[in-house]
Every structure is written in C-alpha cells, then in structure tokens.
Tab-separated table of C-alpha atoms and ligand atoms in Angstrom:
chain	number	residue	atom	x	y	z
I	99	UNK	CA	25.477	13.240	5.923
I	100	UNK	CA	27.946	10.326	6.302
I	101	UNK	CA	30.511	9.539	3.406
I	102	UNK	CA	29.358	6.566	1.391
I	103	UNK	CA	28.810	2.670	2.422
I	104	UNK	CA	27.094	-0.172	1.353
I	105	UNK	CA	23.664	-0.579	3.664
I	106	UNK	CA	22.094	-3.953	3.287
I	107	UNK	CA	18.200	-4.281	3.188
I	108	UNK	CA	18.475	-7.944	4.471
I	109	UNK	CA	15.316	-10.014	2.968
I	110	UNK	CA	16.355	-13.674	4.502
I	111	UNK	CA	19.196	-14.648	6.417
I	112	UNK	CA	21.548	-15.355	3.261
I	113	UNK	CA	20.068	-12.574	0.689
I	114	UNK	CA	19.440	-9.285	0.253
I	115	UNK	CA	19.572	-5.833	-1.699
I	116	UNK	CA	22.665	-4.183	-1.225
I	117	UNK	CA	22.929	0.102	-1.874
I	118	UNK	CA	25.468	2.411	-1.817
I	119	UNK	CA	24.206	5.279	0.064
I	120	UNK	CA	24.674	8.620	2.113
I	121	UNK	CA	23.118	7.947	5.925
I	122	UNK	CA	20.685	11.027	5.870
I	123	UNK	CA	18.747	10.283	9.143
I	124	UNK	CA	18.433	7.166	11.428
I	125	UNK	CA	16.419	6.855	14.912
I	126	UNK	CA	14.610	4.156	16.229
I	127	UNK	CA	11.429	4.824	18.194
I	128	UNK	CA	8.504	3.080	17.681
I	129	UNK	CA	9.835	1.864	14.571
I	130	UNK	CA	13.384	2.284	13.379
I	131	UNK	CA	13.858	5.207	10.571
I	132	UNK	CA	16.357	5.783	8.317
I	133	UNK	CA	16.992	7.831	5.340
I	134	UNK	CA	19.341	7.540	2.749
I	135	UNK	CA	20.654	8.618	-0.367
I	136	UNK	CA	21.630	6.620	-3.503
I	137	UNK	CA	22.868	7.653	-6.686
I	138	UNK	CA	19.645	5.427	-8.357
I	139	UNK	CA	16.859	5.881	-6.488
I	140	UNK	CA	17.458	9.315	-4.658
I	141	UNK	CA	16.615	9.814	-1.106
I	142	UNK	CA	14.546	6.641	-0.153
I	143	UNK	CA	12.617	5.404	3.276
I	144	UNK	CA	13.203	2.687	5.646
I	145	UNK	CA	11.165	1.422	8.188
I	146	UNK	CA	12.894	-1.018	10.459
I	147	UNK	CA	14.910	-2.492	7.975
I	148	UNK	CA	12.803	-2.821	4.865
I	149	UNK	CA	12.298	-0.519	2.109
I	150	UNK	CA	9.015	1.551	2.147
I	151	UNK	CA	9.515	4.016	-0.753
I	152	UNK	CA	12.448	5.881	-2.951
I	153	UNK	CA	11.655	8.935	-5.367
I	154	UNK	CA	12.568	7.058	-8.351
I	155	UNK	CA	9.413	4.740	-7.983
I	156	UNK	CA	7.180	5.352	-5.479
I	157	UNK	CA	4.623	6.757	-8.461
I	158	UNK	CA	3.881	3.228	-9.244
I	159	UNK	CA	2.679	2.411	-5.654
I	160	UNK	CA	0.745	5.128	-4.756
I	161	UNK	CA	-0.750	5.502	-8.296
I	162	UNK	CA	-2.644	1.933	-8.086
I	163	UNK	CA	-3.287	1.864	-4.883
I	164	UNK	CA	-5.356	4.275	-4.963
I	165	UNK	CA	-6.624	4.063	-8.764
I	166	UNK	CA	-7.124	0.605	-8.679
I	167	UNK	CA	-9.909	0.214	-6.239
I	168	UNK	CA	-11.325	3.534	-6.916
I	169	UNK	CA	-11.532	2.465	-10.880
I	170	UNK	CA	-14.183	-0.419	-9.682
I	171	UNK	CA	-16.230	2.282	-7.952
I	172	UNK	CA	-19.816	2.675	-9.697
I	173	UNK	CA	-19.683	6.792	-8.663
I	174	UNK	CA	-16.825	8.742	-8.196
I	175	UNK	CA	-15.865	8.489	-4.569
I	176	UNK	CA	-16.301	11.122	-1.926
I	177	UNK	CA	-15.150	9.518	1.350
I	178	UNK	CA	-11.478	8.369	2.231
I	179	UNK	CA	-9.922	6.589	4.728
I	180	UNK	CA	-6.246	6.407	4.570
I	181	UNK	CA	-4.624	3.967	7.022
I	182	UNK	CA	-0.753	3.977	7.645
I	183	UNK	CA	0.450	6.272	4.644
I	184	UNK	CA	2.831	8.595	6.447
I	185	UNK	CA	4.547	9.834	3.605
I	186	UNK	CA	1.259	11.771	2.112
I	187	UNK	CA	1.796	9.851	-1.494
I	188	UNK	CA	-1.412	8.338	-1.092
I	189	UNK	CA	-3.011	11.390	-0.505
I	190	UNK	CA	-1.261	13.022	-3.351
I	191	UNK	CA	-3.140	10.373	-5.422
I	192	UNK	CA	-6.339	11.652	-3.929
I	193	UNK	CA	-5.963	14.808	-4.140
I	194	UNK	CA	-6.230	14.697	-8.039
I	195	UNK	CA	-9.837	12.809	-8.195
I	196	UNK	CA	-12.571	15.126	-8.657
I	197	UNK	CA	-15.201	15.264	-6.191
I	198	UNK	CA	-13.384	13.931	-3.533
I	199	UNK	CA	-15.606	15.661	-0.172
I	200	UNK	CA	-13.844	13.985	2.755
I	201	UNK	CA	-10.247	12.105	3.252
I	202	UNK	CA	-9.446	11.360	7.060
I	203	UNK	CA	-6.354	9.259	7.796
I	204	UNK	CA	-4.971	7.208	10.419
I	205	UNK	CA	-1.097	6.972	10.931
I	206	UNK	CA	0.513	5.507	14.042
I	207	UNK	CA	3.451	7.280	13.851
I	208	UNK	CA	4.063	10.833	13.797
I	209	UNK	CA	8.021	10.485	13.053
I	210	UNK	CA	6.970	9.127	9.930
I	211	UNK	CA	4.962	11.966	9.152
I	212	UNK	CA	7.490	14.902	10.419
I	213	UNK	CA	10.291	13.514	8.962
I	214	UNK	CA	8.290	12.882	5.189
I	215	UNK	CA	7.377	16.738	5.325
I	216	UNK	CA	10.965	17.500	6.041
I	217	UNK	CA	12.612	15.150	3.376
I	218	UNK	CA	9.877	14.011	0.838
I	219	UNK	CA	7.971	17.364	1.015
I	220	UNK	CA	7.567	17.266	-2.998
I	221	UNK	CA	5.677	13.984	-2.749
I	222	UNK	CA	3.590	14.529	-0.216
I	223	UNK	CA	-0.148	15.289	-0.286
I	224	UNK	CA	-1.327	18.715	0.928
I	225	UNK	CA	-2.327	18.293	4.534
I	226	UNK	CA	-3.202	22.150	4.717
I	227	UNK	CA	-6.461	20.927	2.455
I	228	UNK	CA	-9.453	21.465	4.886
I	229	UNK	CA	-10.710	17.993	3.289
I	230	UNK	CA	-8.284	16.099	5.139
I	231	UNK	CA	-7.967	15.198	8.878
I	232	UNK	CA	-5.164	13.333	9.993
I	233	UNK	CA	-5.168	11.259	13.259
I	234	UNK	CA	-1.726	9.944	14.895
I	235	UNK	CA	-3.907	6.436	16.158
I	236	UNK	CA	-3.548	3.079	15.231
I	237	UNK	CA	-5.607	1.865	12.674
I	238	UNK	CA	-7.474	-0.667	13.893
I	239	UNK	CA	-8.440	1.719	16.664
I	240	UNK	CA	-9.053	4.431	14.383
I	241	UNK	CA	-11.733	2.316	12.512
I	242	UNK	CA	-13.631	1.081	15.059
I	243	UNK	CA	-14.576	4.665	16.247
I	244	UNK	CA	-15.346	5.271	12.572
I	245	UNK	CA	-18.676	5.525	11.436
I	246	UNK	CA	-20.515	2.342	9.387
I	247	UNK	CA	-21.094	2.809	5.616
I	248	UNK	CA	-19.261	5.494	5.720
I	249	UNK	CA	-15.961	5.436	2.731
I	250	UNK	CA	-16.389	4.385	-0.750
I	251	UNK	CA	-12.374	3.661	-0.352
I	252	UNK	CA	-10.471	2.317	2.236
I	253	UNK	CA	-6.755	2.338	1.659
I	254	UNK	CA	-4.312	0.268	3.759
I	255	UNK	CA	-1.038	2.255	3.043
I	256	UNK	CA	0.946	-0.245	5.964
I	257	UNK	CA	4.081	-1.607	6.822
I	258	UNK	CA	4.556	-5.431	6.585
I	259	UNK	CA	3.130	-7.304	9.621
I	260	UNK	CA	6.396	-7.282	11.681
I	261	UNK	CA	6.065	-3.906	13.961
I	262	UNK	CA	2.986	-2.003	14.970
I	263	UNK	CA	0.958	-3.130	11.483
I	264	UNK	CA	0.220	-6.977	12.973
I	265	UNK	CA	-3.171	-5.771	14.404
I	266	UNK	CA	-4.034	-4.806	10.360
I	267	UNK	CA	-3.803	-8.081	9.188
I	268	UNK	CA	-6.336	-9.641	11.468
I	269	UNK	CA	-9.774	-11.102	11.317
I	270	UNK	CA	-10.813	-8.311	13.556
I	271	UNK	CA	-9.073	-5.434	11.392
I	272	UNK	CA	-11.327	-6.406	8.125
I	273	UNK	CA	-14.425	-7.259	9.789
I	274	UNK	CA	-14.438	-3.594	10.542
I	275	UNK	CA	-13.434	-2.757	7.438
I	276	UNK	CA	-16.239	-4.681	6.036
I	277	UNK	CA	-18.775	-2.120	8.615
I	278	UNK	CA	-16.552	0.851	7.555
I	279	UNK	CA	-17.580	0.383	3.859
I	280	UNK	CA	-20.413	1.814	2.029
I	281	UNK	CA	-22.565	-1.034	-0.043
I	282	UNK	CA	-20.761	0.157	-3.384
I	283	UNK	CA	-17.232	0.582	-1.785
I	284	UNK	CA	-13.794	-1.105	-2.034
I	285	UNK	CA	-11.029	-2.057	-0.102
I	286	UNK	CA	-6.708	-2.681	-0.897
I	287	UNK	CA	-4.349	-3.532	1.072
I	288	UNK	CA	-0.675	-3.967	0.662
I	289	UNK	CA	0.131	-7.753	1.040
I	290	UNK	CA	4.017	-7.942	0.197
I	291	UNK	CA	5.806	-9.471	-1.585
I	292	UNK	CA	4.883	-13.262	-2.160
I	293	UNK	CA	7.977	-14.280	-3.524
I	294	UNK	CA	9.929	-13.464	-0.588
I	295	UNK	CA	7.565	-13.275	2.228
I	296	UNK	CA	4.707	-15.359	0.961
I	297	UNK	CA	3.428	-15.278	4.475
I	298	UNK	CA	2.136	-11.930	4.653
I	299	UNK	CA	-0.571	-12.633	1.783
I	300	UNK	CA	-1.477	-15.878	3.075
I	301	UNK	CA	-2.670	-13.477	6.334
I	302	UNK	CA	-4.243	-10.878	4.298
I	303	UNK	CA	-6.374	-14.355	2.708
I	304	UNK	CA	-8.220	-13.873	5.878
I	305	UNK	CA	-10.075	-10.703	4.536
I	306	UNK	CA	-11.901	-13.193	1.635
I	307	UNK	CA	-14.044	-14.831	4.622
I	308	UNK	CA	-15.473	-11.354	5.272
I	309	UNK	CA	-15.752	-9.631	2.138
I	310	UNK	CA	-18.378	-11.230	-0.906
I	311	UNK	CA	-15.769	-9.916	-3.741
I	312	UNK	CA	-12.066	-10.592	-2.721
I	313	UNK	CA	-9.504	-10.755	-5.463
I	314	UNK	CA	-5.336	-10.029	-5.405
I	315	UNK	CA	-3.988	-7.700	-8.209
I	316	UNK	CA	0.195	-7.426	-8.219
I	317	UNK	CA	2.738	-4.664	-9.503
I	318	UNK	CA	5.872	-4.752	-10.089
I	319	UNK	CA	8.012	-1.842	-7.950
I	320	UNK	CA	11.836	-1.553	-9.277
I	321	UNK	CA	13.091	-0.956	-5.566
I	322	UNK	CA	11.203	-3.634	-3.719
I	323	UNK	CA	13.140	-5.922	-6.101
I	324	UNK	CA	9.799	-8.434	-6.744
I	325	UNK	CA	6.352	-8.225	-7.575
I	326	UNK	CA	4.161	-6.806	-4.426
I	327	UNK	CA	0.829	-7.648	-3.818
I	328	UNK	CA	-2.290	-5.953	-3.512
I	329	UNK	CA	-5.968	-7.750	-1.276
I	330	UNK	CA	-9.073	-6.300	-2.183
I	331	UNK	CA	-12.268	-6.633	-0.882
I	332	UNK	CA	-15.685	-5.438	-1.434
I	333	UNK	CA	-19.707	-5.703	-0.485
I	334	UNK	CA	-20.842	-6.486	-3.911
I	335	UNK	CA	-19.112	-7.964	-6.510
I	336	UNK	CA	-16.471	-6.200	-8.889
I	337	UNK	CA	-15.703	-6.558	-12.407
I	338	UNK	CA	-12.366	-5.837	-11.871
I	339	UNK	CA	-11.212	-5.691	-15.312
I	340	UNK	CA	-13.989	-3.698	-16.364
I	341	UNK	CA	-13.272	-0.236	-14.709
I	342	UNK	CA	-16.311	2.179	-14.110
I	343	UNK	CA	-14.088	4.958	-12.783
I	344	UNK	CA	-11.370	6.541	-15.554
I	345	UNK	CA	-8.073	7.815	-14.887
I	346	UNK	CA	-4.646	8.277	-16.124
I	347	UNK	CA	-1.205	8.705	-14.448
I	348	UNK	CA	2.628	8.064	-14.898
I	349	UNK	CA	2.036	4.295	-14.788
I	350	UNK	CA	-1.738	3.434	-14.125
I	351	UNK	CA	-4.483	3.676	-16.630
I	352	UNK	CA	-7.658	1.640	-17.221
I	353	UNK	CA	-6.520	-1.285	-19.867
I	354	UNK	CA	-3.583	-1.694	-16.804
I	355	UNK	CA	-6.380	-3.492	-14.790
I	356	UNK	CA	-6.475	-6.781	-16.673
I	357	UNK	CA	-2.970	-7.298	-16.268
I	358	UNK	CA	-2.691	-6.547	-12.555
I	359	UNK	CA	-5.349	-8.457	-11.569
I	360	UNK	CA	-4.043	-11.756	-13.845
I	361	UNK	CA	-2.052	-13.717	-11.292
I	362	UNK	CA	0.624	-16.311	-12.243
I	363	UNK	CA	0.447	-20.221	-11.276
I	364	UNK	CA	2.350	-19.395	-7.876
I	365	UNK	CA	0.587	-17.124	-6.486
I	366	UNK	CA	-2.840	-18.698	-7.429
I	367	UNK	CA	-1.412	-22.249	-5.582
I	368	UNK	CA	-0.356	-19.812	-2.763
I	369	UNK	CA	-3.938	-18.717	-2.370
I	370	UNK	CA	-4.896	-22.635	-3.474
I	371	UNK	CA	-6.588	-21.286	-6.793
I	372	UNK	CA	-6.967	-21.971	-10.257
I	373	UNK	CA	-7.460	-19.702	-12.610
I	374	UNK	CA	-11.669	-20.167	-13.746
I	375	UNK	CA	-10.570	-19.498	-17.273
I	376	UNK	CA	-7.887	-22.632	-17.290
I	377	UNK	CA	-10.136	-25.126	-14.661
I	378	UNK	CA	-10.279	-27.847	-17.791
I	379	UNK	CA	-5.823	-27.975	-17.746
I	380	UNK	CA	-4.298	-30.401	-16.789
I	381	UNK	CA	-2.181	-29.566	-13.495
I	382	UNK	CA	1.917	-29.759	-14.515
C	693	SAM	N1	4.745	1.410	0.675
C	693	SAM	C1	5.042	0.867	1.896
C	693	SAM	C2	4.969	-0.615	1.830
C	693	SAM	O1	4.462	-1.128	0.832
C	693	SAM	O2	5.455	-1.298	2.677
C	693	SAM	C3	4.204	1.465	3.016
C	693	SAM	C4	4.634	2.799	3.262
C	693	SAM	S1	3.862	3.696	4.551
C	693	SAM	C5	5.229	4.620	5.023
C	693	SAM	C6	3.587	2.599	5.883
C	693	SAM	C7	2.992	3.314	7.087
C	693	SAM	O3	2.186	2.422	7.875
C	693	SAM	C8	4.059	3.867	8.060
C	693	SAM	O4	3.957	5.265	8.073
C	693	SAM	C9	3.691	3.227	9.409
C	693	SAM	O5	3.915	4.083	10.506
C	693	SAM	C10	2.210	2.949	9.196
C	693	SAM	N2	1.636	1.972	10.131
C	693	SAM	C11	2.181	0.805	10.554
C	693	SAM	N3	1.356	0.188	11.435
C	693	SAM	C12	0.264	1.002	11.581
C	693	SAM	C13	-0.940	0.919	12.363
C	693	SAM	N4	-1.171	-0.128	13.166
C	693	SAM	N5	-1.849	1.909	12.238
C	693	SAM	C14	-1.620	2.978	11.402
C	693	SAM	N6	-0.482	3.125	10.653
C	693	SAM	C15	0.430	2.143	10.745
C-alpha cells in the first residue's frame, strides 16, 4: 500500500469528494479499478472514477435494492436475475429470503468479481451456493438468451451509463426486461444520482413506456454524497407503499417504503410530475 494522499472522486469539472486514502489496488482494463483505504469508510470501490461501494455503507444499497422490489411481490420470489453486481452484496441480500430456488447473474467483468472475493470477501454473497450461476456476459446479452416469464425479480446492480453499462439504459435493454418478467414480477434499477447527474434518470424514464407500473423510490447513501435513485417497473400495477412481502435488515423494513417512494418537487419536475395527492396546489 502507498503512504497517504488525497484522491479526488471528481463529480463536475469544479466539484468533487475529496478522501484521504491508502492506494490498495489500481488497473484499468475494461473499466478502471481502484481500491482504497480511508480512515471513514474502510476499504471502498471505484470504478473508473466514481464511487461504487465502501464497507461503512454499502448495507443501505444492497438492502433496498433488493427488498424493495421484492416487498411488492404477491409470493415470495423464487427466480433471480442479478445484472452487473460484481461485488456479491446483492446476492448476500438474496441469500437471506426464504424460498429463493434459482439466482443466475450476469456481470461483464470478471476483475470486478476476482478482485471483490479478494478484498470484500466478508460482503460478498456465497457463490459456492448451487442456486446461483454466474455468467461473465453483458447484460443486455445475457437477457435476451434468457427465458420469457421467467424471474419474479430482476435486479440492475450497474455502473452509471458512462462505460460498458450504456447498452442497460436503453429502450432495447427494458423491453427485454419487460419479456424476462413473470406477470407478478418487478424490476429496479439504479438511476444515480439526480442531483448531480440528473441525466442518467431522465434515460432510465425510458423504461415507463414499456412497463404498466413504473415509479422512482430514492435513498440516501452517506458515501455517494446525495440521494441515489432507484426505476422500477412492473406488468401489473404495485401498491408500492403497501408491501406484500415482509422483511427486516440494518436499514430497510416495511413502513421504510412510503418514504422512499415519496419524491421531492425536483425530482417529480425532472420526471415532469406532480405529485396526484397535491394536483389541486398551486405551482410556486
Ligand atoms: N452500487 C454501484 C452503483 O450504484 O453505481 C454499482 C456497483 S456494481 C459494482 C456495478 C457493476 O455493474 C460492476 O461490477 C460492472 O462491471 C457491472 N456492469 C457494468 N456494465 C455492465 C453490463 N453491460 N453488463 C453487466 N454488468 C455490467
């Protein structure tokens, strides 16, 4: 390891989040990867420049990704599809629901995957679980060799759409998604963060053309320094702040939903909304 330096995770030209950190590992391949150590967040991941997950926090991610949709489920689910998700924290998630039969993943890169088992070992999943099968493809070639109907979840674990993830924010990527899902089944995505990259969930706003029930739920996720955004999508409609499904964790449980899926005035004119409950107001 190097001595200690400031490393700057630039977000726009003139602003970013500044860390003072230990270079663990750096190499740039298909994407560039570093690792580094901080005093207050641990060991943490980068992927080509941007923050992806640090042990202090990364509960709060994986835990509603994956409880979120799967609390909107009318049956406990039994079928998985992971895409992206290198770092096995989704799967941890998964792991811990009952019943689960099936979980097969997609993950373009492999580096990601070696060097998580090497360095994040204790928050990865257990790929050894003859449940899971793990694929080193791109996603959106993944799913359309995946069967239709076939996952009550679909969980888009991604990078931002800079790098290799472009081709999962297109109208192609969730119209199979939409052919991937079973009738009762539900689909998230990671859409950024709208406050500094508001592009990224004006893309993902493609997805509500295909599915019948699209809504956006947010969390806030200390290292990522703003509020990150969550699409989801689904065949039937969704009571989303209703949850069928019941579980607990560090940070998510049930009464959570209501809150993550109530969206503030900027994001809703982002996604040219208004809240149904507040049509009469009159617009400040
Ligand atoms: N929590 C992070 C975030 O919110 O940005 C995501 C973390 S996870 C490490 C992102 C994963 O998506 C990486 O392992 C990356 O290799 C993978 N990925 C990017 N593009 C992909 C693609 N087209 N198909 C499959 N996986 C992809």
């Amino acid at each position: 390891m190097t001595g200690y330096f400031f490393w700057r995770e630039k977000i726009h030209q003139d602003f970013g989040h500044a860390y003072k950190v230990e270079l663990v590992f750096e190499e740039h391949n298909l994407q560039k990867v570093q690792i580094f150590k901080n005093q207050t967040w641990g060991y943490f991941f980068v992927l080509d420049g941007i923050v992806q997950f640090t042990e202090r926090d990364e509960y709060i991610y994986h835990e509603v990704i994956t409880y979120l949709p799967a609390s909107l489920l009318k049956k406990a689910p039994e079928t998985v599809l992971i895409i992206g998700g290198g770092d096995g924290g989704v799967l941890r998630e998964i792991q811990k629901i009952p019943g689960i039969k099936k979980i097969l993943q997609f993950e373009i890169d492999r580096i990601v995957f070696d060097l998580c088992r090497k360095y994040f070992f204790r928050l990865m999943g257990d790929y050894s679980d003859p449940r899971v099968e793990l694929n080193f493809v791109d996603g959106l070639q993944g799913l359309k060799e995946s069967d239709t109907d076939a996952f009550d979840l679909i969980i888009v674990d991604c990078t931002d759409p800079v790098g290799p993830a472009k081709s999962l924010y297109s109208l192609e990527f969730y119209q199979e998604i939409h052919r991937a899902l079973k009738p009762d089944g539900v689909f998230i995505q990671q859409a950024s963060l709208p406050a500094y990259f508001p592009h990224v969930l004006k893309l993902a706003l493609q997805a509500s053309s295909v599915f019948p029930w699209f809504d956006i739920a947010r969390v806030y996720v200390p290292c990522y320094g703003e509020e990150l955004a969550f699409i989801l999508g689904a065949k039937e409609k969704k009571d989303p702040t209703n949850p069928l499904q019941v579980y607990y964790g560090k940070y998510y449980h049930p009464g959570l939903n209501k809150a993550l899926f109530t969206l503030p005035q900027t994001w809703l004119n982002l996604v040219e909304r208004r809240d149904s409950e507040l049509n009469k107001g009159t617009v400040l």
